[in-house]
Amino acid sequence: MAERSREERLQIMLSPDEVTALDDFRFKKRMPSRAAAVRELLKRGLSAEGFATATFGSKSSDFGVTGKALPARR
């Protein structure tokens, strides 16, 4: 098996519902780790036809796994 170099670390924060959705996907697809599940979902999302690009000025809070918007911080 070819070794892959993973030199970049990506840290994200998820809501409890997003973690549940990620874990449900992971276990259903029998993935070895959350990281593997995230990489698979990224691969699928990036390869999807007709995906929308982020508009200028979008905030991180505008995007979520489950489609539920988080309450705005003050």
Tab-separated table of C-alpha atoms in Angstrom:
chain	number	residue	atom	x	y	z
A	1	MET	CA	0.000	0.000	0.000
A	2	ALA	CA	1.429	3.368	-1.006
A	3	GLU	CA	2.128	5.785	1.820
A	4	ARG	CA	0.531	9.203	1.615
A	5	SER	CA	2.099	12.301	3.004
A	6	ARG	CA	-0.329	14.320	5.103
A	7	GLU	CA	1.635	17.390	6.051
A	8	GLU	CA	-1.267	19.748	6.720
A	9	ARG	CA	-3.491	19.634	9.774
A	10	LEU	CA	-7.055	20.876	9.493
A	11	GLN	CA	-8.979	21.505	12.672
A	12	ILE	CA	-12.747	22.042	12.637
A	13	MET	CA	-15.397	22.515	15.269
A	14	LEU	CA	-18.671	20.583	14.933
A	15	SER	CA	-21.990	20.780	16.709
A	16	PRO	CA	-23.264	17.646	18.468
A	17	ASP	CA	-25.703	17.053	15.554
A	18	GLU	CA	-22.868	17.320	13.036
A	19	VAL	CA	-20.732	14.837	14.989
A	20	THR	CA	-23.685	12.438	15.097
A	21	ALA	CA	-24.188	12.770	11.319
A	22	LEU	CA	-20.456	12.217	10.717
A	23	ASP	CA	-20.331	9.180	12.999
A	24	ASP	CA	-23.494	7.699	11.448
A	25	PHE	CA	-21.882	8.014	7.993
A	26	ARG	CA	-18.604	6.595	9.280
A	27	PHE	CA	-20.146	3.513	10.883
A	28	LYS	CA	-22.559	2.856	8.008
A	29	LYS	CA	-19.636	2.920	5.543
A	30	ARG	CA	-17.363	1.026	7.967
A	31	MET	CA	-14.674	3.717	7.889
A	32	PRO	CA	-11.713	3.301	10.257
A	33	SER	CA	-11.754	6.829	11.713
A	34	ARG	CA	-13.507	10.182	11.733
A	35	ALA	CA	-10.605	11.607	9.735
A	36	ALA	CA	-11.143	8.985	7.017
A	37	ALA	CA	-14.861	9.804	6.963
A	38	VAL	CA	-14.153	13.535	6.637
A	39	ARG	CA	-11.682	12.906	3.793
A	40	GLU	CA	-14.260	10.709	2.006
A	41	LEU	CA	-16.971	13.351	2.398
A	42	LEU	CA	-14.604	16.050	1.128
A	43	LYS	CA	-13.717	13.888	-1.870
A	44	ARG	CA	-17.384	13.300	-2.643
A	45	GLY	CA	-18.295	16.939	-2.214
A	46	LEU	CA	-15.456	18.243	-4.353
A	47	SER	CA	-16.162	15.762	-7.132
A	48	ALA	CA	-19.912	16.410	-7.193
A	49	GLU	CA	-21.244	17.993	-10.354
A	50	GLY	CA	-22.659	21.455	-10.042
A	51	PHE	CA	-21.456	22.233	-6.555
A	52	ALA	CA	-21.828	25.881	-5.616
A	53	THR	CA	-18.749	27.928	-4.876
A	54	ALA	CA	-18.707	30.138	-1.832
A	55	THR	CA	-19.715	33.700	-2.484
A	56	PHE	CA	-17.379	36.528	-1.590
A	57	GLY	CA	-17.849	37.549	2.036
A	58	SER	CA	-19.221	34.204	3.197
A	59	LYS	CA	-18.519	33.345	6.830
A	60	SER	CA	-17.574	29.962	8.212
A	61	SER	CA	-20.841	29.918	10.157
A	62	ASP	CA	-22.735	30.006	6.823
A	63	PHE	CA	-21.683	26.392	6.192
A	64	GLY	CA	-22.601	23.264	8.125
A	65	VAL	CA	-22.786	19.528	7.688
A	66	THR	CA	-26.425	19.108	8.692
A	67	GLY	CA	-27.784	22.279	7.100
A	68	LYS	CA	-28.817	23.700	10.471
A	69	ALA	CA	-27.504	27.204	11.017
A	70	LEU	CA	-25.867	27.839	14.349
A	71	PRO	CA	-27.076	30.832	16.362
A	72	ALA	CA	-25.082	33.999	15.683
A	73	ARG	CA	-22.499	34.980	18.279
A	74	ARG	CA	-22.556	38.457	19.745
